[in-house]
Amino acid sequence: HKSFKGFQHGEDVLVDTCILLALSSDKDPWHKTVNNLFEQYIFHDEKLVLLYTNPLIINEVLHLSTKSLSNFAEKFKASPLPYVLGYN
């Protein structure tokens, strides 16, 4: 939305299944939007933004996205699990 100006310093953000799926696959219809959001407001912003997920979301991602995660792993030549879990 055009009125969105970014996250507050220290803001907590729950990263749900659809966001993880969109980030992991450039074939996802939301990939460009979500990727732009992360590039502009999380990866290259000086503010601290705390990203969270939980085991239920990870389970759902792994269940729904075997092909998407394979594409992600192939693209980055690495196991996608550390990226999904935030251990990279």
Short mmCIF file of N, CA and C in Angstrom, two decimals:
data_model
loop_
_atom_site.label_atom_id
_atom_site.label_comp_id
_atom_site.label_asym_id
_atom_site.label_seq_id
_atom_site.Cartn_x
_atom_site.Cartn_y
_atom_site.Cartn_z
N HIS A 1 0.83 -1.18 0.00
CA HIS A 1 0.00 0.00 0.00
C HIS A 1 0.88 1.24 0.00
N LYS A 2 0.47 2.26 -0.69
CA LYS A 2 1.30 3.46 -0.86
C LYS A 2 1.55 4.22 0.44
N SER A 3 0.68 4.03 1.43
CA SER A 3 0.88 4.74 2.69
C SER A 3 1.90 4.05 3.60
N PHE A 4 2.34 2.83 3.26
CA PHE A 4 3.32 2.11 4.08
C PHE A 4 4.67 2.79 3.96
N LYS A 5 5.24 3.17 5.10
CA LYS A 5 6.53 3.87 5.13
C LYS A 5 7.64 3.04 5.74
N GLY A 6 7.38 1.77 5.99
CA GLY A 6 8.38 0.90 6.57
C GLY A 6 8.00 0.48 7.98
N PHE A 7 8.86 -0.33 8.57
CA PHE A 7 8.63 -0.85 9.90
C PHE A 7 9.25 0.07 10.95
N GLN A 8 8.73 0.01 12.15
CA GLN A 8 9.29 0.74 13.26
C GLN A 8 10.54 0.01 13.76
N HIS A 9 11.48 0.76 14.33
CA HIS A 9 12.67 0.13 14.92
C HIS A 9 12.24 -0.84 16.01
N GLY A 10 12.71 -2.07 15.95
CA GLY A 10 12.39 -3.08 16.94
C GLY A 10 11.04 -3.74 16.75
N GLU A 11 10.38 -3.46 15.63
CA GLU A 11 9.06 -4.05 15.40
C GLU A 11 9.17 -5.56 15.20
N ASP A 12 8.21 -6.28 15.77
CA ASP A 12 8.12 -7.73 15.60
C ASP A 12 7.26 -8.04 14.39
N VAL A 13 7.75 -8.91 13.51
CA VAL A 13 7.01 -9.28 12.31
C VAL A 13 6.96 -10.80 12.22
N LEU A 14 5.76 -11.34 12.21
CA LEU A 14 5.58 -12.77 12.02
C LEU A 14 5.63 -13.06 10.53
N VAL A 15 6.56 -13.90 10.13
CA VAL A 15 6.71 -14.27 8.72
C VAL A 15 5.95 -15.58 8.52
N ASP A 16 4.81 -15.48 7.86
CA ASP A 16 3.91 -16.61 7.68
C ASP A 16 4.27 -17.40 6.43
N THR A 17 3.58 -18.49 6.24
CA THR A 17 3.82 -19.44 5.16
C THR A 17 3.88 -18.77 3.78
N CYS A 18 2.88 -17.97 3.47
CA CYS A 18 2.83 -17.39 2.12
C CYS A 18 4.02 -16.49 1.85
N ILE A 19 4.53 -15.80 2.86
CA ILE A 19 5.70 -14.94 2.69
C ILE A 19 6.94 -15.79 2.42
N LEU A 20 7.13 -16.84 3.19
CA LEU A 20 8.28 -17.73 2.98
C LEU A 20 8.23 -18.39 1.61
N LEU A 21 7.04 -18.82 1.20
CA LEU A 21 6.90 -19.44 -0.12
C LEU A 21 7.20 -18.44 -1.23
N ALA A 22 6.70 -17.24 -1.08
CA ALA A 22 6.95 -16.22 -2.10
C ALA A 22 8.42 -15.85 -2.19
N LEU A 23 9.10 -15.77 -1.06
CA LEU A 23 10.54 -15.47 -1.08
C LEU A 23 11.35 -16.59 -1.69
N SER A 24 10.91 -17.81 -1.49
CA SER A 24 11.71 -18.95 -1.93
C SER A 24 11.56 -19.30 -3.40
N SER A 25 10.55 -18.77 -4.06
CA SER A 25 10.34 -19.14 -5.46
C SER A 25 10.03 -17.92 -6.31
N ASP A 26 10.90 -17.68 -7.30
CA ASP A 26 10.63 -16.56 -8.20
C ASP A 26 9.45 -16.84 -9.13
N LYS A 27 8.94 -18.05 -9.10
CA LYS A 27 7.75 -18.40 -9.89
C LYS A 27 6.45 -18.11 -9.12
N ASP A 28 6.57 -17.83 -7.85
CA ASP A 28 5.40 -17.49 -7.04
C ASP A 28 4.85 -16.13 -7.49
N PRO A 29 3.53 -16.01 -7.63
CA PRO A 29 2.97 -14.74 -8.11
C PRO A 29 3.25 -13.54 -7.19
N TRP A 30 3.54 -13.78 -5.92
CA TRP A 30 3.83 -12.71 -4.98
C TRP A 30 5.33 -12.49 -4.77
N HIS A 31 6.17 -13.25 -5.47
CA HIS A 31 7.62 -13.17 -5.25
C HIS A 31 8.15 -11.74 -5.39
N LYS A 32 7.84 -11.10 -6.47
CA LYS A 32 8.38 -9.77 -6.72
C LYS A 32 7.95 -8.78 -5.63
N THR A 33 6.69 -8.80 -5.26
CA THR A 33 6.18 -7.90 -4.23
C THR A 33 6.85 -8.14 -2.89
N VAL A 34 6.90 -9.41 -2.48
CA VAL A 34 7.50 -9.74 -1.18
C VAL A 34 9.00 -9.48 -1.20
N ASN A 35 9.65 -9.85 -2.27
CA ASN A 35 11.09 -9.61 -2.39
C ASN A 35 11.39 -8.11 -2.31
N ASN A 36 10.60 -7.30 -3.01
CA ASN A 36 10.80 -5.85 -2.95
C ASN A 36 10.60 -5.31 -1.54
N LEU A 37 9.58 -5.82 -0.85
CA LEU A 37 9.33 -5.42 0.53
C LEU A 37 10.54 -5.71 1.41
N PHE A 38 11.08 -6.92 1.30
CA PHE A 38 12.24 -7.30 2.11
C PHE A 38 13.47 -6.49 1.71
N GLU A 39 13.68 -6.32 0.42
CA GLU A 39 14.85 -5.56 -0.04
C GLU A 39 14.80 -4.12 0.45
N GLN A 40 13.64 -3.50 0.36
CA GLN A 40 13.54 -2.09 0.71
C GLN A 40 13.43 -1.84 2.20
N TYR A 41 12.69 -2.67 2.92
CA TYR A 41 12.36 -2.34 4.31
C TYR A 41 12.99 -3.25 5.36
N ILE A 42 13.65 -4.32 4.96
CA ILE A 42 14.25 -5.21 5.96
C ILE A 42 15.74 -5.37 5.72
N PHE A 43 16.14 -5.83 4.53
CA PHE A 43 17.54 -6.13 4.29
C PHE A 43 18.42 -4.88 4.24
N HIS A 44 17.92 -3.79 3.70
CA HIS A 44 18.77 -2.61 3.49
C HIS A 44 18.29 -1.40 4.27
N ASP A 45 17.62 -1.63 5.36
CA ASP A 45 17.16 -0.54 6.23
C ASP A 45 17.97 -0.60 7.52
N GLU A 46 18.30 0.53 8.06
CA GLU A 46 19.11 0.59 9.28
C GLU A 46 18.33 0.20 10.53
N LYS A 47 17.01 0.17 10.44
CA LYS A 47 16.19 -0.18 11.60
C LYS A 47 16.28 -1.67 11.88
N LEU A 48 16.24 -1.99 13.16
CA LEU A 48 16.19 -3.39 13.58
C LEU A 48 14.75 -3.87 13.45
N VAL A 49 14.53 -4.89 12.64
CA VAL A 49 13.21 -5.51 12.51
C VAL A 49 13.37 -6.97 12.90
N LEU A 50 12.57 -7.42 13.86
CA LEU A 50 12.67 -8.78 14.37
C LEU A 50 11.69 -9.68 13.64
N LEU A 51 12.23 -10.65 12.90
CA LEU A 51 11.41 -11.57 12.13
C LEU A 51 11.23 -12.87 12.90
N TYR A 52 10.00 -13.34 12.96
CA TYR A 52 9.68 -14.56 13.67
C TYR A 52 8.91 -15.51 12.77
N THR A 53 9.03 -16.77 13.07
CA THR A 53 8.17 -17.80 12.51
C THR A 53 8.02 -18.85 13.61
N ASN A 54 7.35 -19.93 13.32
CA ASN A 54 7.22 -20.97 14.34
C ASN A 54 7.22 -22.34 13.67
N PRO A 55 7.33 -23.40 14.45
CA PRO A 55 7.41 -24.74 13.86
C PRO A 55 6.20 -25.13 13.00
N LEU A 56 5.03 -24.64 13.34
CA LEU A 56 3.85 -24.96 12.52
C LEU A 56 3.96 -24.34 11.14
N ILE A 57 4.47 -23.12 11.08
CA ILE A 57 4.66 -22.46 9.78
C ILE A 57 5.72 -23.19 8.98
N ILE A 58 6.83 -23.55 9.61
CA ILE A 58 7.89 -24.29 8.92
C ILE A 58 7.35 -25.61 8.39
N ASN A 59 6.58 -26.31 9.19
CA ASN A 59 5.99 -27.58 8.76
C ASN A 59 5.10 -27.36 7.54
N GLU A 60 4.29 -26.32 7.57
CA GLU A 60 3.40 -26.03 6.44
C GLU A 60 4.20 -25.68 5.19
N VAL A 61 5.24 -24.88 5.36
CA VAL A 61 6.10 -24.53 4.22
C VAL A 61 6.72 -25.78 3.61
N LEU A 62 7.27 -26.63 4.45
CA LEU A 62 7.91 -27.84 3.94
C LEU A 62 6.90 -28.76 3.27
N HIS A 63 5.72 -28.83 3.82
CA HIS A 63 4.68 -29.68 3.23
C HIS A 63 4.21 -29.14 1.88
N LEU A 64 3.99 -27.84 1.78
CA LEU A 64 3.40 -27.25 0.58
C LEU A 64 4.39 -26.97 -0.54
N SER A 65 5.65 -26.92 -0.21
CA SER A 65 6.58 -26.35 -1.20
C SER A 65 7.75 -27.23 -1.60
N THR A 66 7.59 -28.49 -1.62
CA THR A 66 8.71 -29.35 -1.99
C THR A 66 9.34 -28.89 -3.30
N LYS A 67 8.54 -28.61 -4.29
CA LYS A 67 9.08 -28.16 -5.57
C LYS A 67 9.69 -26.77 -5.45
N SER A 68 9.00 -25.85 -4.77
CA SER A 68 9.53 -24.50 -4.61
C SER A 68 10.85 -24.50 -3.86
N LEU A 69 10.94 -25.29 -2.81
CA LEU A 69 12.19 -25.34 -2.06
C LEU A 69 13.31 -25.99 -2.87
N SER A 70 12.95 -26.95 -3.69
CA SER A 70 13.96 -27.55 -4.57
C SER A 70 14.48 -26.51 -5.55
N ASN A 71 13.58 -25.70 -6.09
CA ASN A 71 14.01 -24.62 -6.99
C ASN A 71 14.90 -23.62 -6.27
N PHE A 72 14.55 -23.30 -5.03
CA PHE A 72 15.35 -22.38 -4.23
C PHE A 72 16.75 -22.96 -4.01
N ALA A 73 16.80 -24.22 -3.60
CA ALA A 73 18.08 -24.87 -3.35
C ALA A 73 18.94 -24.92 -4.61
N GLU A 74 18.29 -25.20 -5.73
CA GLU A 74 19.01 -25.26 -7.00
C GLU A 74 19.57 -23.88 -7.37
N LYS A 75 18.77 -22.86 -7.17
CA LYS A 75 19.19 -21.50 -7.50
C LYS A 75 20.38 -21.06 -6.66
N PHE A 76 20.35 -21.37 -5.37
CA PHE A 76 21.40 -20.92 -4.47
C PHE A 76 22.44 -21.99 -4.16
N LYS A 77 22.28 -23.16 -4.76
CA LYS A 77 23.23 -24.26 -4.59
C LYS A 77 23.46 -24.59 -3.11
N ALA A 78 22.37 -24.58 -2.36
CA ALA A 78 22.48 -24.88 -0.92
C ALA A 78 21.17 -25.47 -0.45
N SER A 79 21.22 -26.06 0.70
CA SER A 79 20.00 -26.55 1.33
C SER A 79 19.12 -25.37 1.69
N PRO A 80 17.83 -25.41 1.36
CA PRO A 80 16.96 -24.29 1.68
C PRO A 80 16.61 -24.20 3.16
N LEU A 81 16.74 -25.27 3.91
CA LEU A 81 16.29 -25.28 5.28
C LEU A 81 16.94 -24.19 6.14
N PRO A 82 18.28 -23.99 6.08
CA PRO A 82 18.86 -22.91 6.90
C PRO A 82 18.29 -21.54 6.54
N TYR A 83 17.98 -21.30 5.27
CA TYR A 83 17.41 -20.03 4.87
C TYR A 83 16.00 -19.87 5.43
N VAL A 84 15.22 -20.93 5.35
CA VAL A 84 13.86 -20.89 5.86
C VAL A 84 13.85 -20.70 7.37
N LEU A 85 14.77 -21.36 8.05
CA LEU A 85 14.83 -21.27 9.50
C LEU A 85 15.58 -20.05 10.00
N GLY A 86 16.24 -19.34 9.08
CA GLY A 86 16.97 -18.13 9.47
C GLY A 86 18.35 -18.40 10.02
N TYR A 87 18.94 -19.55 9.71
CA TYR A 87 20.26 -19.90 10.23
C TYR A 87 21.38 -19.62 9.24
N ASN A 88 21.13 -18.90 8.19
CA ASN A 88 22.18 -18.67 7.19
C ASN A 88 23.06 -17.52 7.57
#
